[in-house]
PDB file of C-alpha atoms in Angstrom:
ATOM      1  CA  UNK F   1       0.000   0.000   0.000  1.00 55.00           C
ATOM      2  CA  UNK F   2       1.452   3.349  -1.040  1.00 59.00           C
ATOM      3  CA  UNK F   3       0.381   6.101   1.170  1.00 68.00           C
ATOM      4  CA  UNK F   4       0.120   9.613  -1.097  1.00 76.00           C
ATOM      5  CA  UNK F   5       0.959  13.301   0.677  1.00 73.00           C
ATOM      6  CA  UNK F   6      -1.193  15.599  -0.599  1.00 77.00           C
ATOM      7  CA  UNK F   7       0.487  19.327  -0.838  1.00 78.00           C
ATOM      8  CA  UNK F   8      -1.517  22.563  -0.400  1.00 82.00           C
ATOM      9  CA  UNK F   9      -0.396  25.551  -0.301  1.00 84.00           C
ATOM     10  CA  UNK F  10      -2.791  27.741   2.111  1.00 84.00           C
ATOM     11  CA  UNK F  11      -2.372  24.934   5.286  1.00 81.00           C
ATOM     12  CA  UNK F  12       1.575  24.849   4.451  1.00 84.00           C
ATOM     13  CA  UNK F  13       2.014  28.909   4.474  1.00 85.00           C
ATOM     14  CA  UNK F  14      -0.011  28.976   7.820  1.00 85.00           C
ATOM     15  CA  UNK F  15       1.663  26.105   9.377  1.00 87.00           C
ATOM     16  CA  UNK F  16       4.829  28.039   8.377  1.00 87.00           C
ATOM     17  CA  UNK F  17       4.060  31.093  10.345  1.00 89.00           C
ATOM     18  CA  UNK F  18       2.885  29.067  13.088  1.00 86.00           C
ATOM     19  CA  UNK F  19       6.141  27.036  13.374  1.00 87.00           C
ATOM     20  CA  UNK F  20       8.090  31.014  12.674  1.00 89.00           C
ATOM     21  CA  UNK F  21       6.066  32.354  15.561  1.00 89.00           C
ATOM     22  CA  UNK F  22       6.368  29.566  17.977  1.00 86.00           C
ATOM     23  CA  UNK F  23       9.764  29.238  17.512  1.00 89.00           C
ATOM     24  CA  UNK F  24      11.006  32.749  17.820  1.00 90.00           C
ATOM     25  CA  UNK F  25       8.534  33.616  21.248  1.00 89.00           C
ATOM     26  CA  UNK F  26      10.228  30.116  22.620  1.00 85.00           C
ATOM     27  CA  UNK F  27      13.765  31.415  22.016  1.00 87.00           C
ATOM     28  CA  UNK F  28      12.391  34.810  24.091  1.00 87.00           C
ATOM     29  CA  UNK F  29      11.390  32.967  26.705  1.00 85.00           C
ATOM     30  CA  UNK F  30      14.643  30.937  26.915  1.00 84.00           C
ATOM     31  CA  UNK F  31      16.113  34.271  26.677  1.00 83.00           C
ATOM     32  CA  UNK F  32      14.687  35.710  29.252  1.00 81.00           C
ATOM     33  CA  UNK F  33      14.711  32.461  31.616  1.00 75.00           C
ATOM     34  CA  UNK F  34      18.558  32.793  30.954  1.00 78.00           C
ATOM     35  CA  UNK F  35      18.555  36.088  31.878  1.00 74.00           C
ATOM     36  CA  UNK F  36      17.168  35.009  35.396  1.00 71.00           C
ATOM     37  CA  UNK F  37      19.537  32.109  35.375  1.00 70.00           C
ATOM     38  CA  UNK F  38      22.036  34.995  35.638  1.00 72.00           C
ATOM     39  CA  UNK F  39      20.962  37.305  37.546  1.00 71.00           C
ATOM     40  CA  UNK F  40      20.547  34.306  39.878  1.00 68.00           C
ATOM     41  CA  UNK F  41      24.028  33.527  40.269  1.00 70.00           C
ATOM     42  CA  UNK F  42      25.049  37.180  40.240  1.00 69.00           C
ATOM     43  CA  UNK F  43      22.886  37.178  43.823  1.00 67.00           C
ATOM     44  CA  UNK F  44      24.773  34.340  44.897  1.00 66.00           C
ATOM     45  CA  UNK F  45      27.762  35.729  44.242  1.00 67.00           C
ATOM     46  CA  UNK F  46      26.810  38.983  45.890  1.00 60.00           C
ATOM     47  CA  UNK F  47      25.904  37.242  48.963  1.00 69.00           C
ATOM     48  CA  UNK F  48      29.187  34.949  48.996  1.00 69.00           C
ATOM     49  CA  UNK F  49      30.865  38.108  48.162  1.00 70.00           C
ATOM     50  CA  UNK F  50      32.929  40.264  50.604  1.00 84.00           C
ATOM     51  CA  UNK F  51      30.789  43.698  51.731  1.00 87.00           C
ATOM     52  CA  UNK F  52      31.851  46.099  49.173  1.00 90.00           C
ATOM     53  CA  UNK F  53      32.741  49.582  51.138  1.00 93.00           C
ATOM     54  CA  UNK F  54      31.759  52.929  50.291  1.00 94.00           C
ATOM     55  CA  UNK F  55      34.162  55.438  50.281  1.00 92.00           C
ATOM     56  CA  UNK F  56      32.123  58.315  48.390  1.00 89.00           C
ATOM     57  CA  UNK F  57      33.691  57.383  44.807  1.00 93.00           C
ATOM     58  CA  UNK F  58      31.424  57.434  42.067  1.00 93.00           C
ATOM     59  CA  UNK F  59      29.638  53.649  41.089  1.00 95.00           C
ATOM     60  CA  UNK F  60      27.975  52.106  38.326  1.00 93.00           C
ATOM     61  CA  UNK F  61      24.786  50.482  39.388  1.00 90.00           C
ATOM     62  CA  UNK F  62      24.946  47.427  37.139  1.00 85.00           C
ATOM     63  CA  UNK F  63      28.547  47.070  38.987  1.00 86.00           C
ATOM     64  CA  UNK F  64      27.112  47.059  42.672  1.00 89.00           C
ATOM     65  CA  UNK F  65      24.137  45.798  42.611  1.00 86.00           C
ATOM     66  CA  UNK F  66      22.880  42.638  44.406  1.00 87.00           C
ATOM     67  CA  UNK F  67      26.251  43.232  46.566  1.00 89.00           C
ATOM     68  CA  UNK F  68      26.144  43.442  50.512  1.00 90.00           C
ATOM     69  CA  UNK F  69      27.203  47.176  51.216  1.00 92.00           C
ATOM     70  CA  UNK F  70      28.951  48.642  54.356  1.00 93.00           C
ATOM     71  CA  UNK F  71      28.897  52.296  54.417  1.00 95.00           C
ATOM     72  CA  UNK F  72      29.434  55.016  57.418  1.00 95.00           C
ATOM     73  CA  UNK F  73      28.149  57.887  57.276  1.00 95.00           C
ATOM     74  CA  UNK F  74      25.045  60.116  58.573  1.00 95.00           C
ATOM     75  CA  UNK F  75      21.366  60.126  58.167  1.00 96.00           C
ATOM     76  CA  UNK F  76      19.976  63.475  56.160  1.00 96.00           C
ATOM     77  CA  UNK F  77      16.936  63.325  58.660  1.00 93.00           C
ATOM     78  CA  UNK F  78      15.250  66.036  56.663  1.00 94.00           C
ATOM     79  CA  UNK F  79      14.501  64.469  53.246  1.00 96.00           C
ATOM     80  CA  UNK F  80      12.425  61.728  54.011  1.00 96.00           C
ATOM     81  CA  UNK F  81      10.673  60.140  51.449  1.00 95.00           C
ATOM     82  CA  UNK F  82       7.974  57.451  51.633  1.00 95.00           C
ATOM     83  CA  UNK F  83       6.599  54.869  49.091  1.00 94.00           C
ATOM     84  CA  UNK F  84       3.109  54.088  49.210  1.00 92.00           C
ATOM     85  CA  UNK F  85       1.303  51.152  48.364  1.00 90.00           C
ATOM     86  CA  UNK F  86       3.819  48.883  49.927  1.00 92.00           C
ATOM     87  CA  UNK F  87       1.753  46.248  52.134  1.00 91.00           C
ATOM     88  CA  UNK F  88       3.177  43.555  54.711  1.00 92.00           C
ATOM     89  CA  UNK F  89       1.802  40.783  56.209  1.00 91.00           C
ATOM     90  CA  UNK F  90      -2.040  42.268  55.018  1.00 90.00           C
ATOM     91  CA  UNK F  91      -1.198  45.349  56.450  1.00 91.00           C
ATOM     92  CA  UNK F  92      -0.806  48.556  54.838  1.00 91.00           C
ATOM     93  CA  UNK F  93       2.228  50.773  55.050  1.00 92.00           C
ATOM     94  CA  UNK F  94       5.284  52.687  53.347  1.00 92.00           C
ATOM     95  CA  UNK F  95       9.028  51.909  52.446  1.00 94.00           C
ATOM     96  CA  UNK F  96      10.921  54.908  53.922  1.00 96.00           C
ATOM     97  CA  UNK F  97      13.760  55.966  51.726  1.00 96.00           C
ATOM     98  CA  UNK F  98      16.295  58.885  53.618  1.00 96.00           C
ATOM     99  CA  UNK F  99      19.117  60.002  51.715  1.00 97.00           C
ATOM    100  CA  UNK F 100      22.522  58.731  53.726  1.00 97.00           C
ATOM    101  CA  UNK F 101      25.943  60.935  53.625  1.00 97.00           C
ATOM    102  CA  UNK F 102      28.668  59.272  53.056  1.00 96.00           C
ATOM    103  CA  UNK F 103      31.744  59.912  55.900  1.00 95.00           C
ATOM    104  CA  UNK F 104      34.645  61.538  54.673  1.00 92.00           C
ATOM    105  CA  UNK F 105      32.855  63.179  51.190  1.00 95.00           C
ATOM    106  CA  UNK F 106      29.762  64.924  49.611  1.00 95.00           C
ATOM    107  CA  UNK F 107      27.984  61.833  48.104  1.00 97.00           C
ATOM    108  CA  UNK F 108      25.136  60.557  49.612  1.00 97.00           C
ATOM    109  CA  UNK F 109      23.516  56.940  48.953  1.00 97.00           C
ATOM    110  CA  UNK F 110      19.742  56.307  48.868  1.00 97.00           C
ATOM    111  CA  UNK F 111      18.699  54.068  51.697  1.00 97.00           C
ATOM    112  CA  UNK F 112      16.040  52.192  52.574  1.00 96.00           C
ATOM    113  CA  UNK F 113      15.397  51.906  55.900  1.00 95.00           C
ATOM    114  CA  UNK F 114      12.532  49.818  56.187  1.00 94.00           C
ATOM    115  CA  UNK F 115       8.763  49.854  56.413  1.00 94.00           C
ATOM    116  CA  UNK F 116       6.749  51.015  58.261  1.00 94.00           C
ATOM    117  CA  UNK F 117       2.692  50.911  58.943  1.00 92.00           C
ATOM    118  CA  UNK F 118       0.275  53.460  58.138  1.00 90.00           C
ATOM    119  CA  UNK F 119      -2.524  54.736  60.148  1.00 87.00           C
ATOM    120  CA  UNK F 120      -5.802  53.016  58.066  1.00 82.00           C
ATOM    121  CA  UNK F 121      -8.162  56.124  59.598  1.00 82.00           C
ATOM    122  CA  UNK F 122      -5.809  58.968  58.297  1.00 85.00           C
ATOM    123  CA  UNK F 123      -4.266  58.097  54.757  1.00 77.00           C
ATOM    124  CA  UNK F 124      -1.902  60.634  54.732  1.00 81.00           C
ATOM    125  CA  UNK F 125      -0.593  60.617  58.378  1.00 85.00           C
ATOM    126  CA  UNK F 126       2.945  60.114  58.555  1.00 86.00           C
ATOM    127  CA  UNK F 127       4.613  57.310  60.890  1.00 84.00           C
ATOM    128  CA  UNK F 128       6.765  58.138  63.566  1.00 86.00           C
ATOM    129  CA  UNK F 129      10.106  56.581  63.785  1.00 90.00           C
ATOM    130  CA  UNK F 130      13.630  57.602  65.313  1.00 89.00           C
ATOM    131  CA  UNK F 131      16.703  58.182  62.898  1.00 91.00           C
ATOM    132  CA  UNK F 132      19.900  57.891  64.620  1.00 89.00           C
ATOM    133  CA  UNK F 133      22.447  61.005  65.668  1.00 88.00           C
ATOM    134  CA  UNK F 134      25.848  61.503  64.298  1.00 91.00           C
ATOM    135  CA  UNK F 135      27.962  59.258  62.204  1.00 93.00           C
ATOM    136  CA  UNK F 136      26.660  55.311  61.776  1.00 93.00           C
ATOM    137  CA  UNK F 137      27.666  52.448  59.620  1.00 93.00           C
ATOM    138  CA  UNK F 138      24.547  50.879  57.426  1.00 93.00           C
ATOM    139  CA  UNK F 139      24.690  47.772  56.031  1.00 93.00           C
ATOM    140  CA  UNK F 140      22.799  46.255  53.323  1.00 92.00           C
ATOM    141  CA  UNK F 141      22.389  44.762  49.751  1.00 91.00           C
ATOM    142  CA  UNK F 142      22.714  47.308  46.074  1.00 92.00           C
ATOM    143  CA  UNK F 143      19.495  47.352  44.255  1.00 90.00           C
ATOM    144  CA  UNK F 144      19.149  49.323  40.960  1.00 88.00           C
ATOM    145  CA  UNK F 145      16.103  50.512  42.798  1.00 87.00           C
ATOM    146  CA  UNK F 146      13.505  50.342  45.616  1.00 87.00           C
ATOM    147  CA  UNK F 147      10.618  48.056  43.558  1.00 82.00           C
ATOM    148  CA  UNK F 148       8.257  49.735  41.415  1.00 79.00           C
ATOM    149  CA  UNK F 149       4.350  49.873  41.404  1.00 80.00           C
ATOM    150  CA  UNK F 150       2.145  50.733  38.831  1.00 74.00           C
ATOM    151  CA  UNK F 151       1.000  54.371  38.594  1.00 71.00           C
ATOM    152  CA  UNK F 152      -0.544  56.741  36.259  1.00 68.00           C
ATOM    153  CA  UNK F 153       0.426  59.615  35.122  1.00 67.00           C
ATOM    154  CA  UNK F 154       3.916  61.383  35.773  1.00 73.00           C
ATOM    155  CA  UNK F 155       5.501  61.681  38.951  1.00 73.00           C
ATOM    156  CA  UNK F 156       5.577  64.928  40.234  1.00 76.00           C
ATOM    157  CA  UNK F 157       8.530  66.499  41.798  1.00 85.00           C
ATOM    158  CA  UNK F 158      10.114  65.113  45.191  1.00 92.00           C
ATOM    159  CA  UNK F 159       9.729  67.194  48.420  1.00 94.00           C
ATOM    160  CA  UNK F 160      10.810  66.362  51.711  1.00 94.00           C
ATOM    161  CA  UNK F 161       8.147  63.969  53.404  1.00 94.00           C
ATOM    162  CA  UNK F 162       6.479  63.198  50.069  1.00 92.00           C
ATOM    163  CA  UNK F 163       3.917  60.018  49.506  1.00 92.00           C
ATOM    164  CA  UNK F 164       4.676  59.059  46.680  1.00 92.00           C
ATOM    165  CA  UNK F 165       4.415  55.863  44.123  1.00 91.00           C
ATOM    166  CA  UNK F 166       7.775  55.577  43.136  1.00 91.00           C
ATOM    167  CA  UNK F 167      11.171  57.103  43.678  1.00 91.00           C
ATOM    168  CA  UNK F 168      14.774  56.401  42.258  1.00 90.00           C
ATOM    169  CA  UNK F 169      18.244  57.947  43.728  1.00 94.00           C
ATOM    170  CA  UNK F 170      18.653  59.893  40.481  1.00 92.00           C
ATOM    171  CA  UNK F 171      15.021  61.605  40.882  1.00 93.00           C
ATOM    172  CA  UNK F 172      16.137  62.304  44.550  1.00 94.00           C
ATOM    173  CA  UNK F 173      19.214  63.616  43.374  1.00 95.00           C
ATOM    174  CA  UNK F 174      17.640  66.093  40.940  1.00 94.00           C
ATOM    175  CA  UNK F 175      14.647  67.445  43.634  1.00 95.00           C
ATOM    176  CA  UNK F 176      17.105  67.574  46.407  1.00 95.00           C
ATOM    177  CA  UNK F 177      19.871  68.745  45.306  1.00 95.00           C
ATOM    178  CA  UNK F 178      22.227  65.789  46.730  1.00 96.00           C
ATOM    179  CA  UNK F 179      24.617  64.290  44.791  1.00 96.00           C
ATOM    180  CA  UNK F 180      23.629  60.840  44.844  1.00 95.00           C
ATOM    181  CA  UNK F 181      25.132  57.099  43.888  1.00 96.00           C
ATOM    182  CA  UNK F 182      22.369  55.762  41.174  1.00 96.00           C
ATOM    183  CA  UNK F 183      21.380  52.895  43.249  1.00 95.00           C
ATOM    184  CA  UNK F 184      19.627  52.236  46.677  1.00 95.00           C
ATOM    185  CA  UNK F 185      20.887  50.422  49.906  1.00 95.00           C
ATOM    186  CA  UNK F 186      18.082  48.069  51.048  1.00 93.00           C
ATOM    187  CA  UNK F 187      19.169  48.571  54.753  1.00 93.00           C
ATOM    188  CA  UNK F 188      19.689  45.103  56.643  1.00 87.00           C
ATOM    189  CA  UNK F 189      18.471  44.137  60.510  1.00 68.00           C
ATOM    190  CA  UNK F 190      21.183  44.207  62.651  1.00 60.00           C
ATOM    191  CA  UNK F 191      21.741  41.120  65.439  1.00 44.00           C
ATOM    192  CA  UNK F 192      19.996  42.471  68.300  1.00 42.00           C
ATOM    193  CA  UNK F 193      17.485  44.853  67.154  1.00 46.00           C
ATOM    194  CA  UNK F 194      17.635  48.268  69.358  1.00 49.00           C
ATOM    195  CA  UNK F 195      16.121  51.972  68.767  1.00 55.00           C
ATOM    196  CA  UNK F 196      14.924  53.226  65.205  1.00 56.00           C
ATOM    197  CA  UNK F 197      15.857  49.470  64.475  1.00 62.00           C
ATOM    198  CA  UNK F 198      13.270  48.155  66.844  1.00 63.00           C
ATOM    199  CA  UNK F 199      10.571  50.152  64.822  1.00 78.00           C
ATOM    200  CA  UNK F 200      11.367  49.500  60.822  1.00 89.00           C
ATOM    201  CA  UNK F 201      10.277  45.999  59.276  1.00 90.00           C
ATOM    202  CA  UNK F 202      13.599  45.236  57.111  1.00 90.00           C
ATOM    203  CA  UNK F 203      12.229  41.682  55.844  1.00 87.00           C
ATOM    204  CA  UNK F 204      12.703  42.720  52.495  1.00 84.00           C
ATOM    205  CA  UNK F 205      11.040  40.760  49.429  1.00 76.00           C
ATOM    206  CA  UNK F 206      13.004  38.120  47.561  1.00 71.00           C
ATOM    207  CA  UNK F 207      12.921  39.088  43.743  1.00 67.00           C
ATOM    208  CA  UNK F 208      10.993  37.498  41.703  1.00 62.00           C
ATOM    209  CA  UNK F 209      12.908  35.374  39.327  1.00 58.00           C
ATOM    210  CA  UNK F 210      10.349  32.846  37.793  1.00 64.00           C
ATOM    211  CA  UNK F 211      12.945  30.851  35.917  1.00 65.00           C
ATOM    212  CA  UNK F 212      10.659  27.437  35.812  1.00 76.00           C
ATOM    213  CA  UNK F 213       7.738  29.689  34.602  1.00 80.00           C
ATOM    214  CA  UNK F 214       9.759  30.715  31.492  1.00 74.00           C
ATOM    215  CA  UNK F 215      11.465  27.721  30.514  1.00 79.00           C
ATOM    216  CA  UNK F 216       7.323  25.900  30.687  1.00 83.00           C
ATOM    217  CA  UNK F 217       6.063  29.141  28.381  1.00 81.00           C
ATOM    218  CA  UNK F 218       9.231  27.989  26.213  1.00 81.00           C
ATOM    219  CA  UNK F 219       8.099  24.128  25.883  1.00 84.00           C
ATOM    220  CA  UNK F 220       5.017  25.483  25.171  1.00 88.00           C
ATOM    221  CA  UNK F 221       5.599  27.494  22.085  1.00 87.00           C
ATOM    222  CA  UNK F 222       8.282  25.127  21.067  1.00 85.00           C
ATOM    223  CA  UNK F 223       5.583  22.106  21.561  1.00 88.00           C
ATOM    224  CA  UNK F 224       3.099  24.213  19.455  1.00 86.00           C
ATOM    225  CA  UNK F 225       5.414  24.673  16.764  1.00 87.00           C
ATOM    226  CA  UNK F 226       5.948  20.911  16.739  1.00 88.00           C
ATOM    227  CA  UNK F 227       1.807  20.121  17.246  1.00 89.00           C
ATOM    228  CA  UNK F 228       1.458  22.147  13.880  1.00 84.00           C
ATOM    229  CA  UNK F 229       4.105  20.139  11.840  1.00 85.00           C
ATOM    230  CA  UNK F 230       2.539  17.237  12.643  1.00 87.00           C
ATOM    231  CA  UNK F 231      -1.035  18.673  11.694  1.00 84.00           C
ATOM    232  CA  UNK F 232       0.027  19.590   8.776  1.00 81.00           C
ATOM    233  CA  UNK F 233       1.782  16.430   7.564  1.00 83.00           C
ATOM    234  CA  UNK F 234      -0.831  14.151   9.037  1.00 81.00           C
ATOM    235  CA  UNK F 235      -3.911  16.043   7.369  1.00 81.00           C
ATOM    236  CA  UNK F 236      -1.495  15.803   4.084  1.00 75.00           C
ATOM    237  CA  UNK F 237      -1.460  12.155   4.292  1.00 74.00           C
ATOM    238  CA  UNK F 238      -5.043  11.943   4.537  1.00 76.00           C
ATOM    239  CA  UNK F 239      -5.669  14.393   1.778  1.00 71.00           C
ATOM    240  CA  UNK F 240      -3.763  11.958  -0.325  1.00 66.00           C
ATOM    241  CA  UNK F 241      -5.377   8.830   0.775  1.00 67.00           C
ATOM    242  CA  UNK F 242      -9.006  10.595   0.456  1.00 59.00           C
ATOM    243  CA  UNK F 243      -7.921  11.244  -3.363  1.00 56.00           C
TER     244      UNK F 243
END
């Protein structure tokens, strides 16, 4: 028995594009799963890593970040800044951001200090909290930044004590008037909690890295791509055996 294929063109251009377009969104999704891959080890690296100090120098965000951070220095207690929309544990509250001097120079680092709760009868009442005299040493991790949330419209221009959406240390920079390293210090708990310590939550969120979930979207489109050869060629067989 001879079994006959049966060509046509419209189901072969359309199982092209199908195969083109699977194909090229799995290699996206591999891309970007590698790119978590990496950014993976670069945290385990970071961590592993010996606390990078801060002298005041100029850095390169891409070069710091996800690196533990020691830097001395004092608190500028008067530029405050407070994300909103930042909820722990169910409860809703801010990430307070305070610009940090660095000892010995005139650069300052963004740091977050923690979060805090806020009061759910008065939206706009501020915390209290208590921000440590004199010079300090932080320590920490590098982040590019402090985690964004969505929000519409532009951001309007930082002022000391703002609510705000979103910040970054370069925005900061520019409304304040600081010079500023381009990345942010999430601020780490020390051993035995004492003081303004005692009052800021610093159990910052892992990132997100999803790795698994892109490398199943991959199989996906790749498996789709393969489903749609094997359409084709099957329903070509039958075409010819129908004939």
């Amino acid at each position: 028995m001879v079994m006959a294929f049966r060509f046509k063109l419209i189901p072969f251009v359309a199982t092209v594009l199908v195969v083109a377009l699977g194909i090229q969104l799995g290699n996206w999704q591999e891309r970007r799963a590698n790119d978590k891959i990496a950014l993976q080890q670069k945290l385990a690296q970071g961590v592993e890593a010996v606390p990078l100090v801060l002298d005041g120098a100029p850095l390169a965000a891409d070069a710091v970040a996800w690196r533990r951070i020691t830097v001395s220095g004092e608190f500028v207690r008067d530029w405050p800044v407070y994300l909103d929309n930042r909820p722990y544990q169910g409860r809703a509250g801010f990430y307070l951001l305070m610009p940090f001097k660095i000892a010995g120079s005139n650069m300052h680092v963004l740091v977050a200090r923690g979060w805090l709760p806020r009061d759910p009868a008065v939206r706009d009442k501020l915390p209290t909290y208590a921000t440590p005299d004199g010079v300090v040493t932080v320590q920490g991790v590098a982040r590019l930044n402090a985690g964004h949330v969505m929000e519409l419209g532009t951001t309007p221009p930082l002022t000391p004590n703002a609510i705000v959406q979103n910040a970054d240390p370069l925005q900061v920079a520019k409304d304040s008037g600081l010079t500023m390293q381009p990345f942010v210090v999430e601020q780490g708990m020390p051993a035995q909690p004492a003081g303004d310590d005692a009052q800021l939550v610093r159990d910052w969120p892992a990132p997100s890295l999803g790795v698994e979930k892109h490398q199943g979207y991959a199989f996906q489109w790749y498996a789709l791509s393969a489903m749609a050869v094997i359409f084709f060629v099957v329903n070509g067989f039958r075409r010819g055996k129908s004939k």
